[in-house]
Coordinates of C-alpha atoms and ligand atoms in Angstrom, one line a residue:
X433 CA 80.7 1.4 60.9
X434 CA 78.7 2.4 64.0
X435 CA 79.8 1.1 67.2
X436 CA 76.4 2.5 69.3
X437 CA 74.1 -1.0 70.3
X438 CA 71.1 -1.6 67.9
X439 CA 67.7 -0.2 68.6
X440 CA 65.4 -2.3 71.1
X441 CA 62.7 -1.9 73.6
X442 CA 62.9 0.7 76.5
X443 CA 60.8 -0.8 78.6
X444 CA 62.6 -1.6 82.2
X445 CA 65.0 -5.1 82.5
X446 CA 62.1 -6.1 84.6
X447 CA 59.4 -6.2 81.9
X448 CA 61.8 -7.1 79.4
X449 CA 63.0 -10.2 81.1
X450 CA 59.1 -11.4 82.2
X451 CA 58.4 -10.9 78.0
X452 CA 61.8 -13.0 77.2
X453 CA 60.7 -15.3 79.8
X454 CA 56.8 -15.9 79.4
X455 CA 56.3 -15.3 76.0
X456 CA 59.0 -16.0 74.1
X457 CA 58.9 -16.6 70.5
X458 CA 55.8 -13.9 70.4
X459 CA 58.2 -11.5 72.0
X460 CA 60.8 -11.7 69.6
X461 CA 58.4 -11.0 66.7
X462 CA 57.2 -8.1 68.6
X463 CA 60.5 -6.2 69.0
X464 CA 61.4 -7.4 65.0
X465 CA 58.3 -5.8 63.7
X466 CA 59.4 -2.8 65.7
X467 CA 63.3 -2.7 65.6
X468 CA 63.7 -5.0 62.2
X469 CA 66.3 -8.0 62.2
X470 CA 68.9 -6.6 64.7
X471 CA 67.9 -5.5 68.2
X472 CA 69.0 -5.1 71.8
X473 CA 66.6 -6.3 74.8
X474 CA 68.2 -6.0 78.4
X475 CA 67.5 -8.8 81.1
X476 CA 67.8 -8.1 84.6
X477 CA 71.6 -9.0 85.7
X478 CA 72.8 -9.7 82.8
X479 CA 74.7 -7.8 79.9
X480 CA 72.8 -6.4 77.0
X481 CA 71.8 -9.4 74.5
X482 CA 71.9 -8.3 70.9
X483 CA 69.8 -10.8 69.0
X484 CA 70.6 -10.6 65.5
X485 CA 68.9 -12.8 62.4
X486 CA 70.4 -11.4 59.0
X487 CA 71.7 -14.6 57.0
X488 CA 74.3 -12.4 56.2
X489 CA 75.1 -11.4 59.5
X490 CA 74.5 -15.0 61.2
X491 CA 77.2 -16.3 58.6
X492 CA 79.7 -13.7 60.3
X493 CA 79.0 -14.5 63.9
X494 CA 79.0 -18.4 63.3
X495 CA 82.3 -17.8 61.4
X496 CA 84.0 -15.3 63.5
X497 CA 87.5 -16.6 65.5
X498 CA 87.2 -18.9 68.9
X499 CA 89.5 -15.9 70.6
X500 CA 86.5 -13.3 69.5
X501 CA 83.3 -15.3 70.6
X502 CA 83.1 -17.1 73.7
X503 CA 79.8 -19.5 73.4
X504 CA 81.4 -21.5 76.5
X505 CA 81.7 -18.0 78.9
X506 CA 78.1 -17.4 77.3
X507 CA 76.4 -21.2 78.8
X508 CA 78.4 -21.2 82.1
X509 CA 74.5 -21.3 84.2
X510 CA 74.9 -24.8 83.4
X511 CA 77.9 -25.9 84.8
X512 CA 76.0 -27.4 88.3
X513 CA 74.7 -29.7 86.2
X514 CA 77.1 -30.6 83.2
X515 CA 80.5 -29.7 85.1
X516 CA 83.4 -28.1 84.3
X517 CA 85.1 -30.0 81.9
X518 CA 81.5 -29.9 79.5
X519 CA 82.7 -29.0 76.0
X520 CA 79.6 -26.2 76.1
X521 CA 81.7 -24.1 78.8
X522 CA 84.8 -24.7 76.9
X523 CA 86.2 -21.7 74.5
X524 CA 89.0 -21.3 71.9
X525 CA 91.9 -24.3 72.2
X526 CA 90.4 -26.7 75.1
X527 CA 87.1 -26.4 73.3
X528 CA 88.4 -27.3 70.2
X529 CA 90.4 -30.3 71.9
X530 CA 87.7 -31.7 73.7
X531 CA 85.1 -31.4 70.8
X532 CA 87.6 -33.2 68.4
X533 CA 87.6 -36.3 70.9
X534 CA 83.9 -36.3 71.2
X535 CA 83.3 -36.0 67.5
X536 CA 83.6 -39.5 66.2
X537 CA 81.1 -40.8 68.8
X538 CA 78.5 -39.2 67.3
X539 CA 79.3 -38.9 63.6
X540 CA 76.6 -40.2 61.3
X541 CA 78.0 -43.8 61.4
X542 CA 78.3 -44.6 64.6
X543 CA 75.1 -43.1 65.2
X544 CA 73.7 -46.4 62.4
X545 CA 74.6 -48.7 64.7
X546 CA 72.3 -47.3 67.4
X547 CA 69.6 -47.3 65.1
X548 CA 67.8 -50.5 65.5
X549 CA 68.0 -49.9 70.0
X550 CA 66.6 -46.6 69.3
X551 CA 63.6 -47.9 67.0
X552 CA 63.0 -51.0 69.7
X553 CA 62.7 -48.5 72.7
X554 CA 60.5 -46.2 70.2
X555 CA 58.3 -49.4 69.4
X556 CA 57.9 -50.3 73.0
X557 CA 57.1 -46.7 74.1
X558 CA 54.6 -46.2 71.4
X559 CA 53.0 -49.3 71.8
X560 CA 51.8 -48.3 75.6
X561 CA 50.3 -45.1 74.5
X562 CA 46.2 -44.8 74.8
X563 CA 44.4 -45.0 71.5
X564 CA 41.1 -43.2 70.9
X565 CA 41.7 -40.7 73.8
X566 CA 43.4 -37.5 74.1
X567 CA 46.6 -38.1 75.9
X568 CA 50.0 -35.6 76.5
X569 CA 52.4 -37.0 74.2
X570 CA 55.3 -34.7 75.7
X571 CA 55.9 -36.5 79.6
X572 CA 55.8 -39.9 77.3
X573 CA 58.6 -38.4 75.0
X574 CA 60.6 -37.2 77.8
X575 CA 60.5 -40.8 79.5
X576 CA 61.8 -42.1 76.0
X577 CA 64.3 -39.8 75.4
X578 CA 65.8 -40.0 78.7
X579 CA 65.8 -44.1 77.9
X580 CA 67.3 -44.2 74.7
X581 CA 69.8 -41.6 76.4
X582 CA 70.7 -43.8 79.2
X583 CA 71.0 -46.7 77.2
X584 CA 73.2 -45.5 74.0
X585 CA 75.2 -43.3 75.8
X586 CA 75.6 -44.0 79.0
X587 CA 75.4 -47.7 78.2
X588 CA 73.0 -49.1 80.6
X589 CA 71.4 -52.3 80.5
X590 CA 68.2 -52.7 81.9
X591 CA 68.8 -53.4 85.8
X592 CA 69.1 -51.6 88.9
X593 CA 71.9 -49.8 87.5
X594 CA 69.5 -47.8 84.9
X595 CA 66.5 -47.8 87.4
X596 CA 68.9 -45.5 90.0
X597 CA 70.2 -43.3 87.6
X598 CA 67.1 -42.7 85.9
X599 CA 65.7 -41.5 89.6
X600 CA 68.1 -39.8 90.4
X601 CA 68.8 -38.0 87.0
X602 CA 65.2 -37.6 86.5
X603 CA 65.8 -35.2 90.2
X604 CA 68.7 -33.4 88.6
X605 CA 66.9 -32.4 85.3
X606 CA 63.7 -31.1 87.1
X607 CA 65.8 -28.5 89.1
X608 CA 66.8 -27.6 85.9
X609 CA 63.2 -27.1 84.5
X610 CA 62.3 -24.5 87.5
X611 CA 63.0 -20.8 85.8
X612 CA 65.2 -20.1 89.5
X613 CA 68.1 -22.3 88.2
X614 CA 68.4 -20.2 85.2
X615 CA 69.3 -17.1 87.0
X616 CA 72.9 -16.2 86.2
X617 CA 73.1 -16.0 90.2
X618 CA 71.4 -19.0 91.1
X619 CA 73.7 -21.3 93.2
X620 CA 74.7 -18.1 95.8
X621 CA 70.8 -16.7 95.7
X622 CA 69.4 -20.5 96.6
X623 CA 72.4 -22.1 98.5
X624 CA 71.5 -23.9 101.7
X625 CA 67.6 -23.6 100.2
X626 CA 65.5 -26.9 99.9
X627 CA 65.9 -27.1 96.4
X628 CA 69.6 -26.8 96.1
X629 CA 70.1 -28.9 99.1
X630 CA 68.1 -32.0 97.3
X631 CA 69.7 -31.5 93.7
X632 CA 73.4 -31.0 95.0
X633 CA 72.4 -34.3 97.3
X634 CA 71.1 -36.4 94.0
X635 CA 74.0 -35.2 92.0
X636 CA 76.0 -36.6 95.1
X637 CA 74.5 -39.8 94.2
X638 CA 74.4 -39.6 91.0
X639 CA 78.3 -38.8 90.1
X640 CA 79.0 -41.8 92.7
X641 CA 77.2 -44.3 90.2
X642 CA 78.4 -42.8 87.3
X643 CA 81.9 -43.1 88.1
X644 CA 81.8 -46.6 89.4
X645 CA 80.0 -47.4 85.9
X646 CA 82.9 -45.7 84.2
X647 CA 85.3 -48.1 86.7
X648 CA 83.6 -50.9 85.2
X649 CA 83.1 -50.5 82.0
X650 CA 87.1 -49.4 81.8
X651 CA 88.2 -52.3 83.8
X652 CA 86.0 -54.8 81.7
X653 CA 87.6 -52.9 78.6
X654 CA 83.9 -52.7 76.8
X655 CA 83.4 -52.6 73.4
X656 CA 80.1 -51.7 73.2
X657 CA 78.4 -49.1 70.6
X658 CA 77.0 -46.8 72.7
X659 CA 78.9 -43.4 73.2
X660 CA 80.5 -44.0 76.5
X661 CA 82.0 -47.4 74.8
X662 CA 83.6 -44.7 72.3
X663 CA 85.0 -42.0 74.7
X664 CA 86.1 -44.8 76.6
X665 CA 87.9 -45.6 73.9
X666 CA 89.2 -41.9 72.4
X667 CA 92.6 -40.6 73.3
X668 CA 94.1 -37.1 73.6
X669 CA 96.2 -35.7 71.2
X670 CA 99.5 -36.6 74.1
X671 CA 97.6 -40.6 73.7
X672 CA 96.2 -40.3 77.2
X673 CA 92.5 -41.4 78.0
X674 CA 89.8 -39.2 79.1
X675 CA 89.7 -38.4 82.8
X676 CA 86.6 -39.9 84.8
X677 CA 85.5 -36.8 85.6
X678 CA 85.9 -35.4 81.5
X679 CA 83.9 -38.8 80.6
X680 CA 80.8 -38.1 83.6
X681 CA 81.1 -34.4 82.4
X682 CA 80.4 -35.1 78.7
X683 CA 77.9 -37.8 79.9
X684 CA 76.0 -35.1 81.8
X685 CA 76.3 -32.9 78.9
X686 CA 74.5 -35.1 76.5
X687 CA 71.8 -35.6 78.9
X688 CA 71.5 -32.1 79.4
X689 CA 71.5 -30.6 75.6
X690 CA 69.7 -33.9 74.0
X691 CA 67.1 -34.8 76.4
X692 CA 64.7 -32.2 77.0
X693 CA 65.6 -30.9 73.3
X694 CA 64.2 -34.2 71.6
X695 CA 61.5 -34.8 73.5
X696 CA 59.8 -30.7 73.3
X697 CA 60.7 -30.8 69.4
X698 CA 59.4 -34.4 69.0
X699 CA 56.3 -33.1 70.7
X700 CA 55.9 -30.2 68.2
X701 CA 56.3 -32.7 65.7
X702 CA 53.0 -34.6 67.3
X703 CA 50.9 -31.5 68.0
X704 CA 51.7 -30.3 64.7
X705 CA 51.2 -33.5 62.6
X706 CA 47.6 -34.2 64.0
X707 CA 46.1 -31.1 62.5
X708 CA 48.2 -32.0 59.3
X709 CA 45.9 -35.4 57.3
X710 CA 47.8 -34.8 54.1
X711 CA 51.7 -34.7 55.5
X712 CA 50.1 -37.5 57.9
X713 CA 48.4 -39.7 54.5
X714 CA 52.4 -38.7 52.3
X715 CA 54.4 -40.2 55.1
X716 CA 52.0 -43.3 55.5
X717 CA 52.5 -44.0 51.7
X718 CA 56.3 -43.3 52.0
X719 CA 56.9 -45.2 55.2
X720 CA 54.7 -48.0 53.5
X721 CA 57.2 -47.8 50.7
X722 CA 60.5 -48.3 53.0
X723 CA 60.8 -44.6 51.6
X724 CA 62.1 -41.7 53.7
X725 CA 63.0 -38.3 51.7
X726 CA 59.6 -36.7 53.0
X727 CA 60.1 -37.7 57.0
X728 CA 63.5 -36.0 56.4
X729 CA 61.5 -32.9 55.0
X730 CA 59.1 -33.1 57.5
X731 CA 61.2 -33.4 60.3
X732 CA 63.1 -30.2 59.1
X733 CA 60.3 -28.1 58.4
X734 CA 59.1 -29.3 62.1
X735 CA 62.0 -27.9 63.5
X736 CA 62.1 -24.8 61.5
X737 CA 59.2 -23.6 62.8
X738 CA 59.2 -24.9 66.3
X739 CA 63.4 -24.5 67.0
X740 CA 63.1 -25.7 70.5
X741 CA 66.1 -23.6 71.4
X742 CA 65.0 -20.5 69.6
X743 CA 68.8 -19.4 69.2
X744 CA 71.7 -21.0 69.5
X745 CA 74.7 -20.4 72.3
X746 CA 74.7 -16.6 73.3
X747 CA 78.3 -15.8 72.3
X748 CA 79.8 -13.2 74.6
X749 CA 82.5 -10.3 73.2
X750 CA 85.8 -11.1 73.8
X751 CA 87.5 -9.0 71.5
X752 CA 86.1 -5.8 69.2
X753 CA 83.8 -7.3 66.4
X754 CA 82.0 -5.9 63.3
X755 CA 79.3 -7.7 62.4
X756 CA 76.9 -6.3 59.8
X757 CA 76.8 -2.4 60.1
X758 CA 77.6 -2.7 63.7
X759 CA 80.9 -3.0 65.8
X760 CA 80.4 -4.5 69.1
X761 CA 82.8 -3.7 72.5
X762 CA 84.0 -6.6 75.2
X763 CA 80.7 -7.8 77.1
X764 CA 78.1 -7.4 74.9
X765 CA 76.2 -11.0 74.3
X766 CA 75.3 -11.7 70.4
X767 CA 72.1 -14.3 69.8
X768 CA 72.1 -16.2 66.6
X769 CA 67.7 -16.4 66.4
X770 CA 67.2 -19.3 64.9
X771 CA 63.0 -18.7 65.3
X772 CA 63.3 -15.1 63.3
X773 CA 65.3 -16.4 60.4
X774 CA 63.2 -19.0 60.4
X775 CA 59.9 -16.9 60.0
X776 CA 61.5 -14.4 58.1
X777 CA 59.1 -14.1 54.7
X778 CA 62.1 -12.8 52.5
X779 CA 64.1 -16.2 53.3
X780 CA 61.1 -18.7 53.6
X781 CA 57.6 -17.0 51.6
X782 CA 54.8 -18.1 53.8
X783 CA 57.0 -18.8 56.8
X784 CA 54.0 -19.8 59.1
X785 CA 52.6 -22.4 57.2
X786 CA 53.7 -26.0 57.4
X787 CA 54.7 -26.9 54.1
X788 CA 57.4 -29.9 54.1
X789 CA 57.9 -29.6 50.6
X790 CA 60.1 -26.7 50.8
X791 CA 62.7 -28.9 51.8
X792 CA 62.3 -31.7 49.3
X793 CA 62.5 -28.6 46.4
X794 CA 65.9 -27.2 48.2
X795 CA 68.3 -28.2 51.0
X796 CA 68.4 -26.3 54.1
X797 CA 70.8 -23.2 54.4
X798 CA 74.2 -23.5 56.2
X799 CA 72.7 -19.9 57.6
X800 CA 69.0 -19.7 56.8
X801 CA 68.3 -23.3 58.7
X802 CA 69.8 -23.1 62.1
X803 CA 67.8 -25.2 64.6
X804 CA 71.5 -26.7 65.6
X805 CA 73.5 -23.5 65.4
X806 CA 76.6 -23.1 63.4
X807 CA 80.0 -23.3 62.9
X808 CA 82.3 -24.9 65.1
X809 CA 79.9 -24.9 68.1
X810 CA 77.4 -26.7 65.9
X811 CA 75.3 -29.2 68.3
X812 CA 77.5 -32.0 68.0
X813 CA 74.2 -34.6 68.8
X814 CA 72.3 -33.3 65.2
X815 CA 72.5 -36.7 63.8
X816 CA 71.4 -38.6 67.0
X817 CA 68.6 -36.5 67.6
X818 CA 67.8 -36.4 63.8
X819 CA 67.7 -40.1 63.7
X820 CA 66.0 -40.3 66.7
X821 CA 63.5 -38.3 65.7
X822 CA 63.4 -40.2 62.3
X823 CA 62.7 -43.6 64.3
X824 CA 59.8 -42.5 66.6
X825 CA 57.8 -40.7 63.9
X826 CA 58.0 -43.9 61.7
X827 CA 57.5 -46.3 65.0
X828 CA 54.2 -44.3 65.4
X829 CA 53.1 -43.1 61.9
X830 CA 54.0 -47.1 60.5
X831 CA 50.6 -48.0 62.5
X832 CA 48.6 -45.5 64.2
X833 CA 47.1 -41.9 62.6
X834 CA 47.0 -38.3 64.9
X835 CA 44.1 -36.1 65.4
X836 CA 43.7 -33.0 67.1
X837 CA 42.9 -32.8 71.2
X838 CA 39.8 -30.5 71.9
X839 CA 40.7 -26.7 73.1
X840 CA 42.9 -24.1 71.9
X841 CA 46.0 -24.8 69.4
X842 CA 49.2 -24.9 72.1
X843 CA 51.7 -22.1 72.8
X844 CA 55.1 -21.9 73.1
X845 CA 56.2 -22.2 76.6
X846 CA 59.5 -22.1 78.0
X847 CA 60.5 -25.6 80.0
X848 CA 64.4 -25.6 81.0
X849 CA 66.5 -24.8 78.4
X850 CA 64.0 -25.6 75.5
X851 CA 60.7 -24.4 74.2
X852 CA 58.2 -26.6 74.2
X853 CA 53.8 -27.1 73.5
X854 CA 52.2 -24.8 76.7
X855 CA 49.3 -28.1 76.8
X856 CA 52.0 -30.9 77.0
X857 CA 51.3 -32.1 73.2
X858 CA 47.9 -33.3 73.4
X859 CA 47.1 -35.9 70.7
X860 CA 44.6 -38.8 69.8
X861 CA 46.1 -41.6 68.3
X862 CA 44.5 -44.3 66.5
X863 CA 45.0 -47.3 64.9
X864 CA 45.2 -46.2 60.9
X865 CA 42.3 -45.7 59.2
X866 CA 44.0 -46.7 55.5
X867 CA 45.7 -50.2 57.3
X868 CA 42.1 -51.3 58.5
X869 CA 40.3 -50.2 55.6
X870 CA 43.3 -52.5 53.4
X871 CA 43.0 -55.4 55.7
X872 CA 39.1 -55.9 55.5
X873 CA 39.3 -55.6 51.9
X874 CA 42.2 -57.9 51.5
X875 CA 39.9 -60.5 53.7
X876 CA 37.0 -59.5 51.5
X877 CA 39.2 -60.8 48.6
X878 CA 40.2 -64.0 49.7
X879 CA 36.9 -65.1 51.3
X880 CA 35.6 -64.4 47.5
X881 CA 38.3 -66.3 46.1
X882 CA 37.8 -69.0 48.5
Ligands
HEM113 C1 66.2 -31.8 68.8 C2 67.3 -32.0 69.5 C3 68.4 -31.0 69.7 C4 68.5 -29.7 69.3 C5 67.4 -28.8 68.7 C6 69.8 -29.2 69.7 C7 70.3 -27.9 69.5 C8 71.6 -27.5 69.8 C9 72.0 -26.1 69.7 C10 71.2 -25.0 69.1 C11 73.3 -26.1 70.2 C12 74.2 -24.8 70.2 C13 74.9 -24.7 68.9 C14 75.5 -23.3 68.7 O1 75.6 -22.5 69.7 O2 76.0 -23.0 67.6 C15 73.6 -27.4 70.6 C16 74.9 -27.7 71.2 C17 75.2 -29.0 71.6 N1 74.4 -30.1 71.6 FE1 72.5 -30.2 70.8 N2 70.5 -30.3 70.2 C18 69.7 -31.4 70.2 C19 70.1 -32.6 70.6 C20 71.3 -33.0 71.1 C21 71.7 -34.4 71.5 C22 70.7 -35.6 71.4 C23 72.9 -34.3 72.0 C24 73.8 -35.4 72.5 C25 73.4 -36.6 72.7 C26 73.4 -32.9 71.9 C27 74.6 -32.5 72.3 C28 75.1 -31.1 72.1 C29 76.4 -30.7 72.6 C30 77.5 -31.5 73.2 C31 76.5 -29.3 72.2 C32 77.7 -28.4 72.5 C33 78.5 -28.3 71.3 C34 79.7 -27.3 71.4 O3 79.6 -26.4 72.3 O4 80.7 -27.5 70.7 N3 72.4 -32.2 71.4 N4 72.6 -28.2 70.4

C-alpha cells in the first residue's frame, strides 16, 4: 500500500488549470498516455485532484462509505445558484434523506407520464428549425431543454408566469456559463462587481416567483404530474412536508444539473449523427417500425464518447481511504473520469469509433459506462434526460435526415458545468430523402392503378 499521491504533470497550477480548462478531454489523454490510468494534476487554489479510471478502482470509490467521500463538500461552487438545502451539497445522513424524498419523482414511471409533454415541446421546437441550411443546433436545444424543464418540473403553464422565469432563469444560468463563477473563490473575488450584482438581483426575483408558485400550487393542493406536483406531495421520514425553500432548492438543482447537460449531449448527438448515414438510415427504419432498441444504443454510445460531464462529482477525503494500490489522506479530491474509461481500448476495442452496436451486443457496465456516475450519488435525473433525449431524436429523425456543416469537425469546449461542441452543433437538416422518395412512388402507384 503506498500512501505517496500518483504520478502527474509538473508543470505549474497555472498551466495545469489553463490545460484542464481549455482543452479538456485532450488534456486528460495527454497526462493518461504519460502517467497511465491514475494521475494527480494540481489547479490553482484548489487541493490536488486525483483522477482515477480503473473499473476496478471506480467500483471502490462509487462504493466507498458516505462518512469517507464527501461528493456534496466536493460541488459546494454551486451553491449561489442551487442553495443550501440542494441534495448535490448534501453528504452522509441528510443526503441520504433528502435524495430518498426526491427519488420517486423521477423514477422511470413517473417519468412515462411526462412523455407525451416532452415529445409535443420536441415536435414544436423541431418543427421551427431551418431546413436546407446550416444552422447551430445547440442555442435551439438549450431553449428546449430549459422548456421542457420549466414545464415538467416546475409545472408552468404557458403564461406570464413561464415567460418571467424563463428571463430571469435564463440570467442566472448564463453567470453560470462564465469560467469566473467556477472559481472556488468566486462570490468574495466578484462581490459588489457588475456581474454578481445583476445575478444576485435576478435570483432576487427569481426566488420571489418561485416561492409564490410554490404558495399556489400548495394552497390549490395540485395534483399535477410534473415533479414539483410530486415533492409537493413527498413527506419526511417525521410526516412533515418539504420546506419552501428545500422545494425552490431542489427546483434550482434540477435546472442546474439537467439543463445545460441535455442540451450539450443532445447536441453531440446531432453533430455526431450527421456524419453518421448508416446509424441515421437504422434508426429511420427502426423509428418507422415503432421500434426503439437501437435509439437506446445510440443514445448510449453518444454519451460514451461525448460524457458531457467528463467525470462525475469530485469526492473530497474525509477519512483515510485505499483505493487501488493507493491510500489517500483527508483533503485529497478523487475524479471518477468517465471520458478515460470510456476511451480506454482494453474496456471498449476501438473506443473512438461510433459503433452503436456495442451496446445492442452487451449492456453497459455498472463501472465501465459512467456518463451518470455511480453509486448512491448516481444522477438522480438519468431516466428524464434519457427519455428526453429518446423523444427529440425520434421528433427529428421520424421526418427530417442530418448532414454535415462545412469546416472543421467541432471540439470539445467547456460551457458551465458541461462539455459541449466548440461550433455550437452545426447541422443541415432536411426533409428525408427515403420519406419523399416513398411518397412519389406510392403516388406513382395509385395514378397507375387509377
Ligand atoms: C444528459 C443529461 C445529464 C447528465 C449527463 C447528468 C450527469 C450527472 C452526473 C455525472 C452526476 C453526478 C453523479 C455522481 O457524482 O456520481 C449527476 C448528478 C445529479 N443529476 Fe444529473 N445529469 C443529466 C441530467 C439531469 C437531469 C435532467 C436532472 C434533473 C431533472 C439531473 C439531476 C441530478 C441531480 C439532482 C444530481 C445529484 C445527485 C446526488 O447528489 O445525489 N440530472 N448528474
Amino acid at each position: 500500500m503506498r500512501s505517496e499521491l500518483p504520478r502527474g504533470p509538473r508543470a505549474p497550477a497555472l498551466l495545469q488549470t489553463i490545460g484542464w480548462w481549455s482543452r479538456p478531454t485532450a488534456y486528460l489523454e495527454r497526462c493518461r498516455a504519460r502517467y497511465g490510468r491514475r494521475f494527480t494534476i494540481r489547479l490553482i487554489g484548489q487541493s490536488p485532484f486525483v483522477v482515477l479510471s480503473d473499473p476496478d478502482e471506480l467500483k471502490q470509490l462509487f462504493q466507498a462509505p458516505p462518512d469517507v467521500l464527501h461528493p456534496g463538500e466536493g460541488a459546494r461552487i454551486l451553491e449561489p445558484v442551487v442553495g443550501a438545502n440542494s441534495v448535490i451539497l448534501l453528504d452522509e445522513a441528510p443526503h441520504l434523506r433528502q435524495r430518498k424524498l426526491l427519488l420517486p419523482a423521477f423514477h422511470g414511471e413517473s417519468m412515462q407520464r411526462l412523455a407525451s409533454l416532452m415529445a409535443d415541446l420536441a415536435d414544436e421546437e423541431v418543427s421551427g428549425w431551418p431546413q436546407g441550411e446550416a444552422f447551430e443546433s445547440h442555442p435551439r436545444l438549450q431553449r428546449l431543454t430549459l422548456e421542457i424543464i420549466l414545464r415538467a418540473v416546475f409545472g408552468l403553464e404557458r403564461g406570464a408566469q413561464l415567460e418571467s422565469l424563463r428571463e430571469l432563469l435564463r440570467e442566472i444560468l448564463a453567470f453560470g456559463d462564465s469560467p469566473l463563477s467556477l472559481l472556488p473563490f468566486a462570490p468574495q473575488l466578484l462581490a459588489g462587481r457588475r456581474p454578481m450584482v445583476s445575478f444576485e438581483a435576478a435570483r432576487a426575483r427569481a426566488d420571489e416567483l418561485i416561492f409564490a408558485l410554490i404558495e399556489e400550487r400548495r394552497t390549490e393542493g395540485s395534483h399535477g404530474e410534473d415533479v414539483l406536483s410530486l415533492l409537493l406531495a413527498a413527506r419526511h421520514e417525521d410526516g412533515s412536508e418539504m420546506s419552501p425553500a428545500e422545494l425552490r432548492d431542489e427546483l434550482m438543482t434540477a435546472l442546474v444539473a439537467g439543463h445545460e447537460t441535455t442540451a450539450s449531449q443532445l447536441a453531440w448527438a446531432l453533430t455526431t449523427l450527421a456524419h453518421e448515414r448508416r446509424v441515421q438510415a437504422r434508426l429511420h427504419d427502426e423509428l418507422d417500425d415503432d421500434e426503439e432498441a437501437y435509439l437506446t444504443a445510440t443514445i448510449q454510445e453518444i454519451m460514451r464518447r461525448k460524457p458531457v460531464l467528463p467525470s462525475a462529482e469530485p469526492r473530497l477525503v474525509k477519512q483515510e481511504v485505499q483505493i487501488g494500490p493507493v491510500s489517500y489522506e483527508p483533503g485529497v479530491v478523487l475524479f471518477a473520469s468517465a471520458y478515460l474509461v470510456h476511451h480506454d481500448p482494453l474496456v471498449y476495442p476501438d473506443p473512438y469509433a461510433f459503433r452503436p452496436e456495442r451496446f445492442l451486443e452487451q449492456a453497459p457496465g455498472t463501472y465501465t459506462w459512467i456518463p451518470f456516475g455511480g453509486g448512491r450519488r448516481r444522477c438522480i435525473g438519468a431516466s428524464f434526460a434519457q427519455l428526453e433525449m429518446k423523444l427529440v431524436l425520434r421528433a427529428l429523425l421520424e421526418r427530417f435526415e442530418l448532414e454535415p456543416a462545412d469546416g472543421p469537425a467541432e471540439t470539445a469546449r467547456r460551457r458551465g458545468i458541461a462539455i459541449s461542441p466548440s461550433r455550437a452543433g452545426r447541422v443541415v437538416m432536411r426533409e428525408r430523402a427515403d420519406l419523399t422518395r416513398r411518397s412519389a412512388r406510392s403516388a406513382v402507384g395509385q395514378a397507375t392503378a387509377a
